[in-house]
PDB file of C-alpha atoms and ligand atoms in Angstrom:
ATOM      1  CA  MET A   1      -5.901  22.434 -10.799  1.00 42.00           C
ATOM      2  CA  SER A   2      -5.209  25.681  -9.055  1.00 41.00           C
ATOM      3  CA  SER A   3      -1.704  26.657  -8.075  1.00 38.00           C
ATOM      4  CA  GLN A   4      -2.128  25.471  -4.513  1.00 39.00           C
ATOM      5  CA  ASP A   5      -2.594  21.862  -5.578  1.00 40.00           C
ATOM      6  CA  THR A   6      -0.083  21.305  -8.321  1.00 42.00           C
ATOM      7  CA  GLU A   7       2.634  20.175  -5.929  1.00 45.00           C
ATOM      8  CA  LEU A   8       3.381  16.450  -6.200  1.00 42.00           C
ATOM      9  CA  ASP A   9       4.358  14.144  -3.376  1.00 46.00           C
ATOM     10  CA  SER A  10       7.054  11.449  -3.621  1.00 42.00           C
ATOM     11  CA  ALA A  11       4.619   9.065  -5.299  1.00 40.00           C
ATOM     12  CA  GLY A  12       3.806  11.629  -7.964  1.00 38.00           C
ATOM     13  CA  LYS A  13       0.375  12.379  -6.584  1.00 42.00           C
ATOM     14  CA  ARG A  14      -1.007  15.845  -6.376  1.00 49.00           C
ATOM     15  CA  PHE A  15      -1.024  17.227  -2.865  1.00 48.00           C
ATOM     16  CA  ARG A  16      -3.227  20.027  -1.717  1.00 60.00           C
ATOM     17  CA  ASP A  17      -2.855  22.132   1.316  1.00 61.00           C
ATOM     18  CA  GLN A  18      -6.223  22.741   2.842  1.00 64.00           C
ATOM     19  CA  PRO A  19      -7.368  26.150   1.652  1.00 68.00           C
ATOM     20  CA  PRO A  20      -7.572  28.632   4.505  1.00 73.00           C
ATOM     21  CA  GLY A  21     -11.019  28.479   6.020  1.00 88.00           C
ATOM     22  CA  ALA A  22     -13.224  26.644   8.424  1.00 93.00           C
ATOM     23  CA  VAL A  23     -14.538  23.897   6.126  1.00 95.00           C
ATOM     24  CA  ASP A  24     -12.546  20.657   5.870  1.00 93.00           C
ATOM     25  CA  PHE A  25     -12.706  19.620   2.203  1.00 93.00           C
ATOM     26  CA  THR A  26     -10.445  16.575   2.643  1.00 91.00           C
ATOM     27  CA  VAL A  27     -13.004  14.008   1.525  1.00 93.00           C
ATOM     28  CA  MET A  28     -14.031  16.032  -1.543  1.00 95.00           C
ATOM     29  CA  PHE A  29     -10.412  16.513  -2.617  1.00 93.00           C
ATOM     30  CA  LEU A  30      -9.604  12.845  -2.060  1.00 94.00           C
ATOM     31  CA  THR A  31     -12.650  11.822  -4.089  1.00 96.00           C
ATOM     32  CA  HIS A  32     -11.493  14.014  -6.964  1.00 95.00           C
ATOM     33  CA  ASP A  33      -7.987  12.544  -6.607  1.00 94.00           C
ATOM     34  CA  ALA A  34      -9.414   9.026  -6.716  1.00 96.00           C
ATOM     35  CA  LEU A  35     -11.316   9.844  -9.904  1.00 97.00           C
ATOM     36  CA  LEU A  36      -8.186  11.363 -11.479  1.00 95.00           C
ATOM     37  CA  ARG A  37      -6.176   8.302 -10.432  1.00 95.00           C
ATOM     38  CA  ASP A  38      -8.676   5.975 -12.112  1.00 97.00           C
ATOM     39  CA  LEU A  39      -8.857   8.169 -15.216  1.00 97.00           C
ATOM     40  CA  ARG A  40      -5.088   7.689 -15.606  1.00 96.00           C
ATOM     41  CA  ARG A  41      -5.570   3.934 -15.212  1.00 97.00           C
ATOM     42  CA  LEU A  42      -8.368   4.007 -17.789  1.00 98.00           C
ATOM     43  CA  GLU A  43      -6.244   5.984 -20.253  1.00 97.00           C
ATOM     44  CA  ALA A  44      -3.366   3.507 -19.830  1.00 97.00           C
ATOM     45  CA  ALA A  45      -5.635   0.487 -20.296  1.00 98.00           C
ATOM     46  CA  ALA A  46      -7.179   2.006 -23.449  1.00 98.00           C
ATOM     47  CA  ALA A  47      -3.757   2.862 -24.881  1.00 97.00           C
ATOM     48  CA  GLU A  48      -2.516  -0.657 -24.194  1.00 97.00           C
ATOM     49  CA  GLY A  49      -5.582  -2.309 -25.765  1.00 97.00           C
ATOM     50  CA  ARG A  50      -6.573  -4.010 -22.508  1.00 97.00           C
ATOM     51  CA  HIS A  51     -10.248  -2.981 -22.688  1.00 97.00           C
ATOM     52  CA  GLY A  52     -11.396  -6.605 -22.965  1.00 97.00           C
ATOM     53  CA  GLU A  53      -9.885  -7.621 -19.630  1.00 97.00           C
ATOM     54  CA  GLU A  54     -12.312  -8.242 -16.782  1.00 96.00           C
ATOM     55  CA  ALA A  55     -10.094  -6.186 -14.451  1.00 97.00           C
ATOM     56  CA  VAL A  56     -10.341  -3.158 -16.742  1.00 98.00           C
ATOM     57  CA  ARG A  57     -14.123  -3.549 -17.093  1.00 97.00           C
ATOM     58  CA  ASN A  58     -14.348  -3.716 -13.287  1.00 97.00           C
ATOM     59  CA  GLY A  59     -12.261  -0.588 -13.028  1.00 98.00           C
ATOM     60  CA  TRP A  60     -14.446   1.266 -15.520  1.00 98.00           C
ATOM     61  CA  ASP A  61     -17.630   0.101 -13.778  1.00 98.00           C
ATOM     62  CA  THR A  62     -16.161   1.409 -10.505  1.00 98.00           C
ATOM     63  CA  ILE A  63     -15.493   4.853 -12.013  1.00 98.00           C
ATOM     64  CA  LYS A  64     -19.067   5.058 -13.312  1.00 98.00           C
ATOM     65  CA  HIS A  65     -20.532   3.883 -10.018  1.00 98.00           C
ATOM     66  CA  GLU A  66     -18.553   6.218  -7.782  1.00 98.00           C
ATOM     67  CA  LEU A  67     -18.931   9.172 -10.155  1.00 98.00           C
ATOM     68  CA  HIS A  68     -22.712   8.703 -10.208  1.00 98.00           C
ATOM     69  CA  ILE A  69     -22.903   8.635  -6.404  1.00 98.00           C
ATOM     70  CA  HIS A  70     -20.576  11.655  -6.182  1.00 98.00           C
ATOM     71  CA  HIS A  71     -22.561  13.773  -8.615  1.00 97.00           C
ATOM     72  CA  VAL A  72     -25.942  12.821  -7.144  1.00 97.00           C
ATOM     73  CA  GLY A  73     -24.629  13.841  -3.717  1.00 98.00           C
ATOM     74  CA  GLU A  74     -23.590  17.251  -5.040  1.00 98.00           C
ATOM     75  CA  ASP A  75     -26.826  17.688  -7.008  1.00 97.00           C
ATOM     76  CA  GLU A  76     -28.972  16.741  -4.007  1.00 97.00           C
ATOM     77  CA  ALA A  77     -27.065  18.060  -1.010  1.00 98.00           C
ATOM     78  CA  VAL A  78     -24.644  20.818  -2.074  1.00 98.00           C
ATOM     79  CA  TRP A  79     -26.004  22.894  -4.958  1.00 98.00           C
ATOM     80  CA  PRO A  80     -29.568  23.140  -3.534  1.00 97.00           C
ATOM     81  CA  GLN A  81     -28.204  24.342  -0.186  1.00 97.00           C
ATOM     82  CA  LEU A  82     -26.178  26.984  -2.001  1.00 98.00           C
ATOM     83  CA  ARG A  83     -29.145  28.013  -4.194  1.00 98.00           C
ATOM     84  CA  GLU A  84     -30.940  29.045  -1.024  1.00 97.00           C
ATOM     85  CA  LYS A  85     -28.084  31.345  -0.019  1.00 97.00           C
ATOM     86  CA  VAL A  86     -26.391  32.885  -3.025  1.00 96.00           C
ATOM     87  CA  THR A  87     -27.763  35.984  -4.731  1.00 93.00           C
ATOM     88  CA  ALA A  88     -24.836  37.470  -6.663  1.00 97.00           C
ATOM     89  CA  PRO A  89     -25.117  36.828 -10.436  1.00 97.00           C
ATOM     90  CA  GLY A  90     -21.557  35.489 -10.604  1.00 97.00           C
ATOM     91  CA  GLU A  91     -22.240  33.013  -7.830  1.00 97.00           C
ATOM     92  CA  LEU A  92     -25.486  31.858  -9.412  1.00 98.00           C
ATOM     93  CA  ALA A  93     -23.609  31.413 -12.691  1.00 98.00           C
ATOM     94  CA  THR A  94     -21.151  29.121 -10.903  1.00 98.00           C
ATOM     95  CA  LEU A  95     -24.006  26.926  -9.680  1.00 98.00           C
ATOM     96  CA  ASP A  96     -25.471  26.857 -13.194  1.00 98.00           C
ATOM     97  CA  LEU A  97     -22.035  25.836 -14.476  1.00 98.00           C
ATOM     98  CA  MET A  98     -21.754  22.999 -11.959  1.00 98.00           C
ATOM     99  CA  GLU A  99     -25.105  21.542 -12.966  1.00 97.00           C
ATOM    100  CA  ALA A 100     -24.450  22.025 -16.677  1.00 97.00           C
ATOM    101  CA  GLU A 101     -21.062  20.326 -16.482  1.00 98.00           C
ATOM    102  CA  HIS A 102     -22.538  17.339 -14.659  1.00 97.00           C
ATOM    103  CA  GLY A 103     -24.982  17.023 -17.542  1.00 97.00           C
ATOM    104  CA  GLN A 104     -22.250  17.368 -20.164  1.00 97.00           C
ATOM    105  CA  ILE A 105     -20.197  14.546 -18.642  1.00 98.00           C
ATOM    106  CA  ASP A 106     -22.996  11.950 -18.926  1.00 96.00           C
ATOM    107  CA  PRO A 107     -22.995  11.620 -22.748  1.00 98.00           C
ATOM    108  CA  LEU A 108     -19.185  11.551 -22.788  1.00 98.00           C
ATOM    109  CA  GLN A 109     -19.321   8.644 -20.355  1.00 98.00           C
ATOM    110  CA  ALA A 110     -21.854   6.915 -22.614  1.00 98.00           C
ATOM    111  CA  ARG A 111     -19.464   7.352 -25.539  1.00 98.00           C
ATOM    112  CA  VAL A 112     -16.714   5.567 -23.579  1.00 98.00           C
ATOM    113  CA  ASP A 113     -19.164   2.798 -22.708  1.00 97.00           C
ATOM    114  CA  ALA A 114     -20.028   2.301 -26.380  1.00 98.00           C
ATOM    115  CA  ALA A 115     -16.370   2.395 -27.432  1.00 98.00           C
ATOM    116  CA  PHE A 116     -15.467  -0.424 -25.033  1.00 97.00           C
ATOM    117  CA  THR A 117     -16.942  -2.854 -27.557  1.00 94.00           C
ATOM    118  CA  THR A 118     -14.414  -1.909 -30.217  1.00 93.00           C
ATOM    119  CA  GLY A 119     -11.423  -0.409 -28.426  1.00 96.00           C
ATOM    120  CA  GLY A 120      -8.751   1.151 -30.606  1.00 97.00           C
ATOM    121  CA  ALA A 121      -8.598   4.806 -31.583  1.00 98.00           C
ATOM    122  CA  GLU A 122     -12.299   5.447 -30.851  1.00 98.00           C
ATOM    123  CA  LEU A 123     -11.927   4.243 -27.262  1.00 98.00           C
ATOM    124  CA  GLN A 124      -8.745   6.262 -26.726  1.00 98.00           C
ATOM    125  CA  SER A 125     -10.413   9.364 -28.157  1.00 98.00           C
ATOM    126  CA  ALA A 126     -13.571   8.853 -26.077  1.00 98.00           C
ATOM    127  CA  VAL A 127     -11.572   8.299 -22.905  1.00 98.00           C
ATOM    128  CA  LYS A 128      -9.465  11.385 -23.576  1.00 98.00           C
ATOM    129  CA  GLU A 129     -12.555  13.558 -24.037  1.00 98.00           C
ATOM    130  CA  PHE A 130     -14.314  12.114 -20.966  1.00 98.00           C
ATOM    131  CA  ALA A 131     -11.211  12.465 -18.757  1.00 97.00           C
ATOM    132  CA  ALA A 132     -10.540  16.039 -19.879  1.00 97.00           C
ATOM    133  CA  SER A 133     -14.146  17.060 -19.296  1.00 97.00           C
ATOM    134  CA  LEU A 134     -14.312  15.504 -15.831  1.00 97.00           C
ATOM    135  CA  ALA A 135     -10.925  16.914 -14.787  1.00 96.00           C
ATOM    136  CA  LEU A 136     -11.936  20.399 -15.935  1.00 96.00           C
ATOM    137  CA  HIS A 137     -15.227  20.158 -14.074  1.00 97.00           C
ATOM    138  CA  MET A 138     -13.481  19.165 -10.850  1.00 96.00           C
ATOM    139  CA  GLU A 139     -11.056  22.040 -11.294  1.00 93.00           C
ATOM    140  CA  HIS A 140     -13.954  24.475 -11.738  1.00 95.00           C
ATOM    141  CA  GLU A 141     -15.671  22.990  -8.715  1.00 96.00           C
ATOM    142  CA  GLU A 142     -12.619  23.346  -6.487  1.00 94.00           C
ATOM    143  CA  ASP A 143     -11.729  26.824  -7.669  1.00 92.00           C
ATOM    144  CA  ARG A 144     -15.201  28.363  -7.981  1.00 95.00           C
ATOM    145  CA  ALA A 145     -17.838  26.341  -6.115  1.00 96.00           C
ATOM    146  CA  LEU A 146     -16.068  25.194  -2.948  1.00 96.00           C
ATOM    147  CA  PRO A 147     -15.257  28.806  -1.968  1.00 95.00           C
ATOM    148  CA  LEU A 148     -19.027  29.413  -2.088  1.00 97.00           C
ATOM    149  CA  VAL A 149     -19.479  26.481   0.288  1.00 97.00           C
ATOM    150  CA  GLU A 150     -16.872  28.009   2.581  1.00 96.00           C
ATOM    151  CA  HIS A 151     -18.504  31.423   2.445  1.00 96.00           C
ATOM    152  CA  HIS A 152     -22.209  30.550   2.533  1.00 97.00           C
ATOM    153  CA  LEU A 153     -22.551  27.135   4.170  1.00 98.00           C
ATOM    154  CA  GLY A 154     -19.565  26.784   6.472  1.00 97.00           C
ATOM    155  CA  PRO A 155     -18.797  23.618   8.466  1.00 97.00           C
ATOM    156  CA  GLU A 156     -22.446  23.172   9.456  1.00 97.00           C
ATOM    157  CA  GLY A 157     -23.699  23.117   5.880  1.00 98.00           C
ATOM    158  CA  TRP A 158     -20.831  20.892   4.782  1.00 98.00           C
ATOM    159  CA  ALA A 159     -21.654  18.459   7.588  1.00 97.00           C
ATOM    160  CA  LYS A 160     -25.163  18.159   6.106  1.00 97.00           C
ATOM    161  CA  TYR A 161     -23.584  17.022   2.840  1.00 97.00           C
ATOM    162  CA  HIS A 162     -21.474  14.415   4.651  1.00 95.00           C
ATOM    163  CA  GLN A 163     -24.572  13.266   6.525  1.00 96.00           C
ATOM    164  CA  TYR A 164     -26.464  12.946   3.236  1.00 97.00           C
ATOM    165  CA  MET A 165     -23.656  10.859   1.736  1.00 95.00           C
ATOM    166  CA  MET A 166     -23.482   8.559   4.743  1.00 92.00           C
ATOM    167  CA  GLY A 167     -27.255   8.333   5.180  1.00 93.00           C
ATOM    168  CA  SER A 168     -28.192   7.712   1.537  1.00 95.00           C
ATOM    169  CA  GLN A 169     -26.060   4.587   1.232  1.00 94.00           C
ATOM    170  CA  GLY A 170     -25.824   1.285   3.065  1.00 93.00           C
ATOM    171  CA  MET A 171     -22.777   0.397   5.140  1.00 93.00           C
ATOM    172  CA  ASP A 172     -21.366  -1.937   2.467  1.00 93.00           C
ATOM    173  CA  GLU A 173     -21.634   0.867  -0.119  1.00 96.00           C
ATOM    174  CA  VAL A 174     -19.881   3.316   2.183  1.00 95.00           C
ATOM    175  CA  GLY A 175     -17.210   0.705   2.914  1.00 96.00           C
ATOM    176  CA  PHE A 176     -16.586   0.104  -0.794  1.00 98.00           C
ATOM    177  CA  TYR A 177     -16.334   3.860  -1.359  1.00 97.00           C
ATOM    178  CA  LEU A 178     -13.795   4.243   1.448  1.00 97.00           C
ATOM    179  CA  ALA A 179     -11.653   1.409   0.106  1.00 98.00           C
ATOM    180  CA  TRP A 180     -11.804   2.900  -3.397  1.00 98.00           C
ATOM    181  CA  LEU A 181     -11.037   6.362  -2.020  1.00 97.00           C
ATOM    182  CA  LEU A 182      -7.934   5.169  -0.177  1.00 97.00           C
ATOM    183  CA  ASP A 183      -6.659   2.822  -2.901  1.00 96.00           C
ATOM    184  CA  ASP A 184      -3.029   4.045  -3.186  1.00 91.00           C
ATOM    185  CA  ALA A 185      -3.742   7.203  -1.133  1.00 91.00           C
ATOM    186  CA  PRO A 186      -0.799   8.501   0.896  1.00 89.00           C
ATOM    187  CA  ASP A 187      -0.539   7.288   4.493  1.00 91.00           C
ATOM    188  CA  SER A 188      -1.366  10.764   5.758  1.00 89.00           C
ATOM    189  CA  ALA A 189      -4.700  10.711   3.910  1.00 91.00           C
ATOM    190  CA  ARG A 190      -5.466   7.196   5.055  1.00 94.00           C
ATOM    191  CA  THR A 191      -4.766   8.080   8.674  1.00 93.00           C
ATOM    192  CA  LYS A 192      -6.903  11.203   8.467  1.00 92.00           C
ATOM    193  CA  VAL A 193      -9.912   9.552   6.805  1.00 94.00           C
ATOM    194  CA  LEU A 194      -9.889   6.479   9.035  1.00 95.00           C
ATOM    195  CA  GLY A 195      -9.585   8.795  12.031  1.00 94.00           C
ATOM    196  CA  MET A 196     -12.887  10.408  11.020  1.00 92.00           C
ATOM    197  CA  LEU A 197     -14.680   7.063  11.405  1.00 92.00           C
ATOM    198  CA  PRO A 198     -16.064   5.575  14.614  1.00 91.00           C
ATOM    199  CA  PRO A 199     -13.725   2.827  15.953  1.00 94.00           C
ATOM    200  CA  PRO A 200     -16.104  -0.038  15.032  1.00 93.00           C
ATOM    201  CA  VAL A 201     -16.190   1.181  11.416  1.00 92.00           C
ATOM    202  CA  GLN A 202     -12.391   1.506  11.388  1.00 95.00           C
ATOM    203  CA  GLY A 203     -12.262  -2.165  12.390  1.00 96.00           C
ATOM    204  CA  LEU A 204     -14.740  -3.125   9.672  1.00 96.00           C
ATOM    205  CA  PHE A 205     -12.691  -1.198   7.114  1.00 97.00           C
ATOM    206  CA  GLN A 206      -9.543  -3.181   7.844  1.00 95.00           C
ATOM    207  CA  GLN A 207     -11.200  -6.551   8.373  1.00 97.00           C
ATOM    208  CA  SER A 208     -13.875  -6.452   5.712  1.00 97.00           C
ATOM    209  CA  PHE A 209     -14.251  -3.429   3.408  1.00 97.00           C
ATOM    210  CA  GLU A 210     -10.679  -3.115   2.174  1.00 97.00           C
ATOM    211  CA  PRO A 211     -10.105  -6.878   1.700  1.00 97.00           C
ATOM    212  CA  ALA A 212     -13.400  -7.124  -0.226  1.00 96.00           C
ATOM    213  CA  TYR A 213     -12.415  -4.213  -2.488  1.00 97.00           C
ATOM    214  CA  ARG A 214      -9.006  -5.702  -3.171  1.00 96.00           C
ATOM    215  CA  ALA A 215     -10.356  -9.224  -3.769  1.00 95.00           C
ATOM    216  CA  ALA A 216     -11.844  -8.251  -7.145  1.00 94.00           C
ATOM    217  CA  PRO A 217      -9.304  -7.666  -9.926  1.00 95.00           C
ATOM    218  CA  ARG A 218      -9.452  -3.997 -10.886  1.00 96.00           C
ATOM    219  CA  TRP A 219      -7.399  -2.414 -13.687  1.00 97.00           C
ATOM    220  CA  THR A 220      -4.616  -4.999 -13.480  1.00 93.00           C
ATOM    221  CA  THR A 221      -5.204  -8.647 -14.292  1.00 89.00           C
ATOM    222  CA  PRO A 222      -3.418 -10.800 -11.704  1.00 86.00           C
ATOM    223  CA  THR A 223      -0.758 -13.121 -13.096  1.00 82.00           C
ATOM    224  CA  VAL A 224      -1.148 -16.618 -11.687  1.00 69.00           C
TER     225      VAL A 224
HETATM  226 FE1  LIG B   1     -16.944  16.964  -6.559  1.00 51.34          FE
HETATM  227 FE1  LIG B   2     -19.168  17.844  -9.430  1.00 51.34          FE
END
């Protein structure tokens, strides 16, 4: 990631200062952090030969599910908005790169899927390639595409993206996403994200969404 987000907090997580500007990218950065967090969990599970565990399969299914929703949201509600505004060749090339990288990640994900049946070196290699590709894409997005959002769309355009994400999913789906997003997130992030929600949804998060997310074993098989 860029120099501004290589600092680690006490839990070893990357911490970004908000880039200077009017757009609040908190949710995008946290989503990327959540994907990176789960990629580390996936790499550990593959290295330890735990790919047959239900908890690891659940974790992998969660990555695929949330990544699909994340990329569809960008493809439907971010890049098209920018296409209407940008004219400079370098900026258009960045949008082409974003869409191309989304397309390149799909077959790498399919390779991981296929390798789950055998595990071993093929799974570790597939996971490594998938994780590196996704991490690089998110780095490109943060360093090259989000500044275009700041410059061309501003808070109003970014709000349309948030509205798309909230409006294209049911409440249970949004609740699962929030619980996944905040799984092991620092308290400061948790406080900020929950503070963005209407009070009734904050209550639902604590009483329903988070307990439901945590009820299913994910990445770690509980010892009875
Ligand atoms: Fe993203
Ligand atoms: Fe993306």
